[in-house]
Structure formats: structure tokens, C-alpha cells
Coordinates of C-alpha atoms in Angstrom, one line a residue:
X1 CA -135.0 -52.5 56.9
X2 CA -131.5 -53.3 56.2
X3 CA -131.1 -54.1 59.9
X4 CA -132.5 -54.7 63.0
X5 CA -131.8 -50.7 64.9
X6 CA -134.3 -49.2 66.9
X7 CA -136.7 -47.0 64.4
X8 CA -139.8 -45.0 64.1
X9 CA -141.0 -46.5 60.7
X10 CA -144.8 -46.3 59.2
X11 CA -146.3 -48.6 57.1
X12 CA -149.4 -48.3 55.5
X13 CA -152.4 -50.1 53.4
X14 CA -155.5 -48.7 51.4
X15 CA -157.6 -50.9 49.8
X16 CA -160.5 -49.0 47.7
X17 CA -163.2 -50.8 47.8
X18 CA -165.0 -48.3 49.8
X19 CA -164.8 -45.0 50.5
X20 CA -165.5 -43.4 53.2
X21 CA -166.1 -40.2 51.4
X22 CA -169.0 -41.5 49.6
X23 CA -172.0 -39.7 49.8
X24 CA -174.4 -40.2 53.0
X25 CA -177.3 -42.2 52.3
X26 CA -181.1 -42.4 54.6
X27 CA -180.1 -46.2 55.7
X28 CA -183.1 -48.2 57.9
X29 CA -185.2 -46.5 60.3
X30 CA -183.9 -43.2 62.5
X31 CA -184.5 -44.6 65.4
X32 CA -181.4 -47.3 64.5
X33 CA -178.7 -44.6 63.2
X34 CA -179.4 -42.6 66.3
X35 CA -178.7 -45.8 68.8
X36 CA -175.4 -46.2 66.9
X37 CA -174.3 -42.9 66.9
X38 CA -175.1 -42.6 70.3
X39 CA -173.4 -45.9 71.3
X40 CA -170.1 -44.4 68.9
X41 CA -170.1 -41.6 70.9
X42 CA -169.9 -43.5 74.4
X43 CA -167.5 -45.8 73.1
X44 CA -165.0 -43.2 71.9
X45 CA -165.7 -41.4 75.1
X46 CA -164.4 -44.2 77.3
X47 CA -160.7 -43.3 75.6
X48 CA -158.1 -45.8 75.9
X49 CA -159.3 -48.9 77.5
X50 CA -156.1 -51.9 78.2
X51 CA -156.4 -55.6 77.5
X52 CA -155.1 -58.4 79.1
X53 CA -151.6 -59.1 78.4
X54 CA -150.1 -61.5 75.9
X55 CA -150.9 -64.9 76.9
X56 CA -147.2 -65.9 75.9
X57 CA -144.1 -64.1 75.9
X58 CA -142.5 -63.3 72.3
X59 CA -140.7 -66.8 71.2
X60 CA -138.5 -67.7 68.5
X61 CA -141.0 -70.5 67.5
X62 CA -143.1 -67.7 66.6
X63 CA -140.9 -65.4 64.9
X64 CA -139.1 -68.6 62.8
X65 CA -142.5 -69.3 62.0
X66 CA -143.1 -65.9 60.4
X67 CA -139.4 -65.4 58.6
X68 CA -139.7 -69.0 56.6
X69 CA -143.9 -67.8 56.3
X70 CA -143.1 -64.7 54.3
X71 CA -139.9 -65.4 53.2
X72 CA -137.8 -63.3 55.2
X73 CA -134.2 -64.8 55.6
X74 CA -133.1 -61.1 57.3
X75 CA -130.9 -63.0 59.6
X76 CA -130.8 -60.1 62.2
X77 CA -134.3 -60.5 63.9
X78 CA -133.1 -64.0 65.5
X79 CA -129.5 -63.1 66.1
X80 CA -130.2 -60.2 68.0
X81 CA -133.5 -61.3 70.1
X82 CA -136.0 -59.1 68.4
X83 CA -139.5 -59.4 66.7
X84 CA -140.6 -58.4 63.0
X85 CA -142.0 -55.3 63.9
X86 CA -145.0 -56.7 61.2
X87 CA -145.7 -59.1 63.8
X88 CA -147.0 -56.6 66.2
X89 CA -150.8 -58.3 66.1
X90 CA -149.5 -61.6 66.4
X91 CA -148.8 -61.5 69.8
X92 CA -151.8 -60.5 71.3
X93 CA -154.2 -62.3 68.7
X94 CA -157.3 -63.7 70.9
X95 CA -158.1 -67.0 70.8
X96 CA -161.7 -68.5 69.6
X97 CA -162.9 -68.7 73.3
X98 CA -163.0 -65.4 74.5
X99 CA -164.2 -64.4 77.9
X100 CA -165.5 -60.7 79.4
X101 CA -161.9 -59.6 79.8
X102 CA -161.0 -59.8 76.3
X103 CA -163.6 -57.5 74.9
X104 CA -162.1 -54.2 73.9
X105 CA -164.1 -50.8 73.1
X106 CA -164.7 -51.8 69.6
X107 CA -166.3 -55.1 70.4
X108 CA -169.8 -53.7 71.1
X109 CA -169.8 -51.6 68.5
X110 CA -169.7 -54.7 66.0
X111 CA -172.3 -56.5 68.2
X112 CA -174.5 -53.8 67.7
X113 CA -173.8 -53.1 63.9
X114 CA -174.4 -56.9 63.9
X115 CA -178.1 -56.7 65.1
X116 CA -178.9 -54.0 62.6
X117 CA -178.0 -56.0 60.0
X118 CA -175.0 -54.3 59.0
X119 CA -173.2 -58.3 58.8
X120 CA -170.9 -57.4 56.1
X121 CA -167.3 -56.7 56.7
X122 CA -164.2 -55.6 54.6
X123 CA -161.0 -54.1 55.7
X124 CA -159.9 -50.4 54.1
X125 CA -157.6 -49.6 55.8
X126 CA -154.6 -50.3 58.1
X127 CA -151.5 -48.1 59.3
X128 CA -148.8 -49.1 61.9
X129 CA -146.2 -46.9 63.3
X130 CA -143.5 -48.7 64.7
X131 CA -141.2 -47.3 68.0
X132 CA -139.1 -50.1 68.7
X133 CA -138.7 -53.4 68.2
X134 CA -140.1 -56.2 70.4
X135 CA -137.8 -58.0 71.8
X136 CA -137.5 -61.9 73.1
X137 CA -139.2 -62.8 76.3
X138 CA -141.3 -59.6 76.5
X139 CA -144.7 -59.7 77.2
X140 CA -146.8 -57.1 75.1
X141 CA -150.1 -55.3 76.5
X142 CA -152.6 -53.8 73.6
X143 CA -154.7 -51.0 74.7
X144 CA -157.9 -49.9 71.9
X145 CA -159.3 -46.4 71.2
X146 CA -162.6 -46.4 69.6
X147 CA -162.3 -43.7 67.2
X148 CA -165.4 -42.7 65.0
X149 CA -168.3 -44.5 62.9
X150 CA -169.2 -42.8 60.2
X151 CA -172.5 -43.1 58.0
X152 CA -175.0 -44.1 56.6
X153 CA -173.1 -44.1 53.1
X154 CA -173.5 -46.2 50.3
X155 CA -170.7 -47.8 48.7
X156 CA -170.1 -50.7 45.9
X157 CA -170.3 -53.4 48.9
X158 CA -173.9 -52.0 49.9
X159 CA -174.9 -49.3 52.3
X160 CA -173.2 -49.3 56.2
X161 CA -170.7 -48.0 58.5
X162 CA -167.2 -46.9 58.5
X163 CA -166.0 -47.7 62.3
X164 CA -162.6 -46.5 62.7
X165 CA -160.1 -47.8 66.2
X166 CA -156.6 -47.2 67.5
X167 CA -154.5 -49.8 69.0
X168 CA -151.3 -49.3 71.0
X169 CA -149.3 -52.2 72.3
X170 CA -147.1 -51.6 75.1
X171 CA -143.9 -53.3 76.9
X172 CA -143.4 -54.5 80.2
X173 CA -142.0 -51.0 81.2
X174 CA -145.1 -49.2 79.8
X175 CA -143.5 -47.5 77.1
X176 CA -145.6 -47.9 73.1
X177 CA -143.8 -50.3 70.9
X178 CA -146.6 -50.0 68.2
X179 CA -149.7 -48.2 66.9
X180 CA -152.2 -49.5 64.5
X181 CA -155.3 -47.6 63.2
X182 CA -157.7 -50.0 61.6
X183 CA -160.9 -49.0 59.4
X184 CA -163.4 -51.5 58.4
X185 CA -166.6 -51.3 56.3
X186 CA -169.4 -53.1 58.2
X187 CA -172.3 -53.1 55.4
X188 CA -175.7 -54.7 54.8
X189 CA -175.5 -57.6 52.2
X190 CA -177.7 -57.3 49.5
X191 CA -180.9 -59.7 49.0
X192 CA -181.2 -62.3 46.2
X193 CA -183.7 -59.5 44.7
X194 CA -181.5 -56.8 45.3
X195 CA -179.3 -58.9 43.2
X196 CA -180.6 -59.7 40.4
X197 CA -181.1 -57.6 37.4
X198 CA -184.7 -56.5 36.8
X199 CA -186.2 -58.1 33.6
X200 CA -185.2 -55.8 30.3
X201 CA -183.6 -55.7 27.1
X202 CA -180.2 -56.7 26.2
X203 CA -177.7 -54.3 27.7
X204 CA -176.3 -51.6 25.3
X205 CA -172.6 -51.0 24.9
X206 CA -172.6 -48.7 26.9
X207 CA -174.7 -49.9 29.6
X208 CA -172.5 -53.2 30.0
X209 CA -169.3 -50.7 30.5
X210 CA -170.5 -49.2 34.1
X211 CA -167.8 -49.2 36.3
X212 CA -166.7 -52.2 37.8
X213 CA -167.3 -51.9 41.6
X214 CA -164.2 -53.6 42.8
X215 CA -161.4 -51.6 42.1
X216 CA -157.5 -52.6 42.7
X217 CA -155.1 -51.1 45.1
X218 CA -152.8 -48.7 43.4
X219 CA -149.6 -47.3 45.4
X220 CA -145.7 -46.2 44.5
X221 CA -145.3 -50.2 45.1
X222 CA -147.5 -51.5 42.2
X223 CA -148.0 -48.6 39.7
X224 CA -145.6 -50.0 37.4
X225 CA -147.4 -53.3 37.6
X226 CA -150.9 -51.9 36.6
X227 CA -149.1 -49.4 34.0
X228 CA -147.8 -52.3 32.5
X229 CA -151.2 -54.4 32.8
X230 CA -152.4 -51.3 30.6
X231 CA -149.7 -52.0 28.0
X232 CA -150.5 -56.1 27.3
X233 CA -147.8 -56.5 29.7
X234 CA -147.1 -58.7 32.4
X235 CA -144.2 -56.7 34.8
X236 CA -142.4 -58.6 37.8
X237 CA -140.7 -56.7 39.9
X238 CA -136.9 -57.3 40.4
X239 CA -134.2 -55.7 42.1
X240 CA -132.2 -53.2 40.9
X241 CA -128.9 -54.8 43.0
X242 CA -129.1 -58.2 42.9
X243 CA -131.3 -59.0 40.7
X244 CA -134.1 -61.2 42.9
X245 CA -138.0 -61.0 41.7
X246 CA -140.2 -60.8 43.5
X247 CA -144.3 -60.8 43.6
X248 CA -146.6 -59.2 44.8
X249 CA -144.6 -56.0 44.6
X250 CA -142.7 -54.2 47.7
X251 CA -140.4 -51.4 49.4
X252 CA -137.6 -53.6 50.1
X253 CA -135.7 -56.4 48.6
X254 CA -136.2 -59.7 50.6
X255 CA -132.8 -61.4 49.3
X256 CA -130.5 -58.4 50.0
X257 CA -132.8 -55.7 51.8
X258 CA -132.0 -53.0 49.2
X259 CA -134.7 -50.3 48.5
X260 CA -133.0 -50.2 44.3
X261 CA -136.1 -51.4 42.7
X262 CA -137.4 -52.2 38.7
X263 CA -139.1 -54.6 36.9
X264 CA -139.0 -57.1 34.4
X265 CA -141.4 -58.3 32.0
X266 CA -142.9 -62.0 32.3
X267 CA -143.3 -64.5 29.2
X268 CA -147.4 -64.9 30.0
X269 CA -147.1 -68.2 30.8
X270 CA -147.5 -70.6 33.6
X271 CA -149.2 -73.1 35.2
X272 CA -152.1 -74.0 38.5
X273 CA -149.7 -74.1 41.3
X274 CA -152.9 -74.0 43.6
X275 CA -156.6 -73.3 43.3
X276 CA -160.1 -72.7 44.5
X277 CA -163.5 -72.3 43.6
X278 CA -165.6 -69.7 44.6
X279 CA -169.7 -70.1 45.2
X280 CA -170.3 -68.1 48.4
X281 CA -170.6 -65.2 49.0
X282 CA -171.3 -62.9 46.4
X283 CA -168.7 -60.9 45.4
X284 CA -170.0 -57.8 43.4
X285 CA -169.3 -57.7 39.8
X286 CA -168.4 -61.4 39.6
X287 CA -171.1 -64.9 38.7
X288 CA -170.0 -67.5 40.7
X289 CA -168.9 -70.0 40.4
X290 CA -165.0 -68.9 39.5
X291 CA -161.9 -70.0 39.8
X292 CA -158.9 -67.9 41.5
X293 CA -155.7 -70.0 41.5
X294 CA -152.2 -69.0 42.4
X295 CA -150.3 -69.1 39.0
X296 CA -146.5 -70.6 38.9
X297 CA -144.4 -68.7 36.0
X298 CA -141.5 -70.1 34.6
X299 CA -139.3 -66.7 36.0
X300 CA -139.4 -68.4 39.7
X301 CA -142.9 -66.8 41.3
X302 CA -146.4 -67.2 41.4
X303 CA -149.0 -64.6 41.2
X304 CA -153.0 -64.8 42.0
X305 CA -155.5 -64.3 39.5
X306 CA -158.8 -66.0 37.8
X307 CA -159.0 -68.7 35.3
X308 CA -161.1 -67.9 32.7
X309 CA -162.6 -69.5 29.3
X310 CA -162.4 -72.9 31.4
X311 CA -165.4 -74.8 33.2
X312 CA -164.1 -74.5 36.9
X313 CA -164.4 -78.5 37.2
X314 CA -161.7 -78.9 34.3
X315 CA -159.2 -76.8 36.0
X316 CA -156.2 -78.7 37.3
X317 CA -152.8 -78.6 39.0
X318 CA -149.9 -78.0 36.4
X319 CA -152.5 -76.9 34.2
X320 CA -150.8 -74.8 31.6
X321 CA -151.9 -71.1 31.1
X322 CA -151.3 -67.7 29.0
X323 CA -152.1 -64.4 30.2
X324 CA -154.8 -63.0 28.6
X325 CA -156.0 -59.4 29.4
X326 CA -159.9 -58.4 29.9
X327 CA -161.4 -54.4 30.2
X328 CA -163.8 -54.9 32.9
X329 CA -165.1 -51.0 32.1
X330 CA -163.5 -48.5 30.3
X331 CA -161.0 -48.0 32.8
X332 CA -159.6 -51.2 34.8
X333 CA -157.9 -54.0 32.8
X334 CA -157.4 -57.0 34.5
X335 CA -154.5 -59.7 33.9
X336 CA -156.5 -63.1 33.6
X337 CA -155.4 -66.6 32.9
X338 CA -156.8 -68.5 30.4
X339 CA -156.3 -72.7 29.2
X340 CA -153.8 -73.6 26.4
X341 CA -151.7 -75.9 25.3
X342 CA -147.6 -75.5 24.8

């Protein structure tokens, strides 16, 4: 947005991990897939169901919070009393004591995946349609729409359910200022046993190049990234009017707000800005322990990715790296980051 006007905009995120086109799988006993059908289909027939309002009115605490959070110095939102329409979840987040008031169609739908062991959960996907902007002082009302579950199906993750929900949030004068429909993949985790590799001969070739199961989000934002990833190339994206970079990759220039977009290719090198090591859970695909740090490059931004040929307890801040590039399958190429010395 180049201003703050009164729009109808949509944004939207995919991330591929699982699909919910994946081929139905037998999952547990009968008996459990027909209670959560059945409890899908009361929940969605209950239609629209309103929280409680906001406990506090949209702030500018809040909203400066946000701008010098992500960067944003758009100068308009504060001048002219209105809300980052991105905020929209912000102002009716629950706290961690929540009483019989707060609970929302989709609540026992999780509490009952829960029980059935279905613990797992990842995001796939999240779309907001924007009416207006919310504006200072306003108090904002959500109201949730369970949609669908869908399953048994087996994905990378493990097996589970796709439950899909709506949410509008509404002003004071009852009119929608946002929409949000949110997917999430609520899955069974896999055992120790499950695991683990059976006892067998060293992998052929061609056996160690399955597919890797975690695959990375590709849109008209970060295709050029991943094209270039293909090439031995680390690509920053810059913009095309005045010139700012900017990572991870996006519509709209945070500097000037232009939409004039291209790219630039990075040196390879940089250093631990920030770091952590992962031992729990399992992530599929990966041994833990590993290291994912936030990377500073010497162009002026940092990007997230895995340290690798380094023991994790050697890694340290200002650590030095170079790009390096691994195939994970005979598809995906991943840009790691790898120890050396200047």
C-alpha cells in the first residue's frame, strides 16, 4: 500500500508441507473417524458463532509496536489513526487464561482431535481479505465459522486431519473489517519405532535421493530466489526505484512502497547474527541436533538457514560463513551455511 485509503485487498499464504489433496488413508479405529466427522458436521452446522469483544481498544502502543517490529516506517497508519490491516489477529488474540466465553466453534474440534491422538499441528494455509482499515479507539468483535475436516490422509508430517475455519472481525457499527480462512494439519506424531529405519543394507543411490518431505514455499514473491538457489546463486531482492534490499522477499517496497521489484546477487558470505539449536521435536528429514541461525551479510540483511559441517557447540556469534549449496533429492537445493575463515 502506498497509502493508507479504504481498500478491499487479499493476501494470501501456502505453505506445502501438506496437502490436503493427498490420498485418503484407513487411520485408527471407525468408530473414532465417525465421532469426528460427526462432531465436524455439528460444528459447521452451528454457522457463525461471535466472541467477546476486544479486551482493549486499537492503541498506538500497539500499532508503533508492530511498524518498528516489521520495519514499516509507512508514516500514514499513525498520522491518520488507522491499524496495519496485517494486524487484524492482534487485537482480539486471547490471553493464556481463557474462560467458557472465549471458546469459539473450532475449539472442540482440536480438543477432540487432541484425545485421538491427532497432537500434531502445522499451519497450511492462511488468507485475509481486508474491507477497511481499523481505525484508533475502535473496539473489534471476531466471529468463527467452522468450515470442514477433512481425512484421514497421510501426508509427510504423518497421517491426520485438515480442519479448515473462517473468521470475521467486525466494528463497533457491525460492519466486517476482515476475513481470515485458516487451515491447519492436526496429525499423529510418529513413534521412536516408526522412526527409525528398519535394520538393512547401506542405501543405494538411489534409495538416499527419495524426496525430501519438507518442501519450501514457492510464489510470484520468491521464484526468483529459488531459481537462483538452482543456479549456485544467492539473489536478494531489491527495488527496482530506490534501490532498498530487502529479505525474505515481498509485494511491496518497505522504504518507498513501490511494487517495481528485482534482485541482486549476494557475495555468499556472512556471519551468526543469532542462533539456535534444535533437539525436540522431530522434524522429518532432518537428525537433530542442528543448528538454524539467522545469517548477517555484508549487503545490509540477514537471512535464516542451517549451519552445516560444524559441531553445533562450536557455533558462535560473528562466526564467519560461505554459502554452500546441498541437493536434498533430485529436486530441492537448499542454500546452507557452512564455517570458514576470511
Amino acid at each position: 500500500m502506498t497509502d493508507a485509503k479504504p481498500m478491499d485487498a487479499r493476501t494470501s499464504t501456502a505453505q506445502p508441507t501438506a496437502d490436503p489433496t493427498t490420498t485418503d488413508q484407513p487411520i485408527g479405529a471407525p468408530s473414532a473417524d465417525r465421532e469426528l466427522r460427526e462432531l465436524a458436521d455439528k460444528q459447521a452446522a452451528l454457522g457463525e458463532v461471535r466472541g467477546a469483544a476486544a479486551p482493549d481498544p486499537i492503541n498506538v502502543p500497539m500499532i508503533r509496536h508492530w511498524l518498528d517490529a516489521l520495519g514499516d516506517t509507512n508514516p500514514a497508519y499513525l498520522e491518520k489513526g488507522l491499524a496495519p490491516p496485517a494486524m487484524i489477529q492482534v487485537w482480539t488474540m486471547q490471553g493464556l487464561r481463557r474462560e467458557a466465553k472465549d471458546r469459539s466453534p473450532v475449539d472442540d474440534m482440536i480438543t477432540a482431535l487432541n484425545a485421538h491422538g491427532y497432537t500434531g499441528v502445522v499451519a497450511t494455509n492462511c488468507e485475509q481479505t481486508y474491507h477497511r482499515y481499523a481505525r484508533l479507539g475502535e473496539r473489534l468483535t471476531p466471529s468463527t465459522r467452522f468450515t470442514s475436516l477433512v481425512g484421514p490422509k497421510r501426508t509427510a508430517l504423518g497421517e491426520g486431519y485438515f480442519a479448515t475455519w473462517n473468521v470475521t472481525w467486525y466494528g463497533e457499527a457491525d460492519d466486517p473489517v476482515a476475513e481470515m480462512l485458516f487451515r491447519i494439519l492436526k496429525f499423529r506424531p510418529r513413534t521412536a519405532a516408526q522412526q527409525q529405519p528398519p535394520p538393512a543394507a547401506a542405501p543405494s543411490p538411489e534409495a538416499s535421493r527419495k524426496p525430501y518431505p519438507l518442501r519450501p514455499a514457492v510464489n510470484d514473491d520468491t521464484a526468483f530466489f529459488w531459481e537462483g538457489v538452482q543456479q549456485g546463486e544467492l539473489r536478494i531482492q531489491r527495488c527496482a526505484d530506490c534501490g532498498e534490499l530487502r529479505h525474505p522477499p515481498g509485494p511491496i517496497c518497505p522504504a518507498c512502497r513501490s511494487t517495481n521489484r528485482t534482485h541482486t546477487v549476494a557475495s555468499g558470505e556472512g556471519t551468526v547474527y543469532s542462533y539456535v539449536v534444535h533437539h525436540h521435536p522431530p522434524v522429518p528429514g532432518r537428525e537433530t541436533p542442528f543448528v538454524v541461525a539467522v545469517v548477517e551479510l555484508p549487503e545490509g540483511v540477514r537471512i535464516v538457514g542451517n549451519i552445516v559441517d560444524c559441531p553445533p557447540d562450536a557455533v558462535g556469534i560473528g562466526m564467519a560463513l560461505r554459502t554452500t549449496y546441498r541437493a536434498l533429492d533430485d529436486e530441492l537445493v537448499l542454500p546452507m551455511w557452512a564455517p570458514w575463515e576470511s
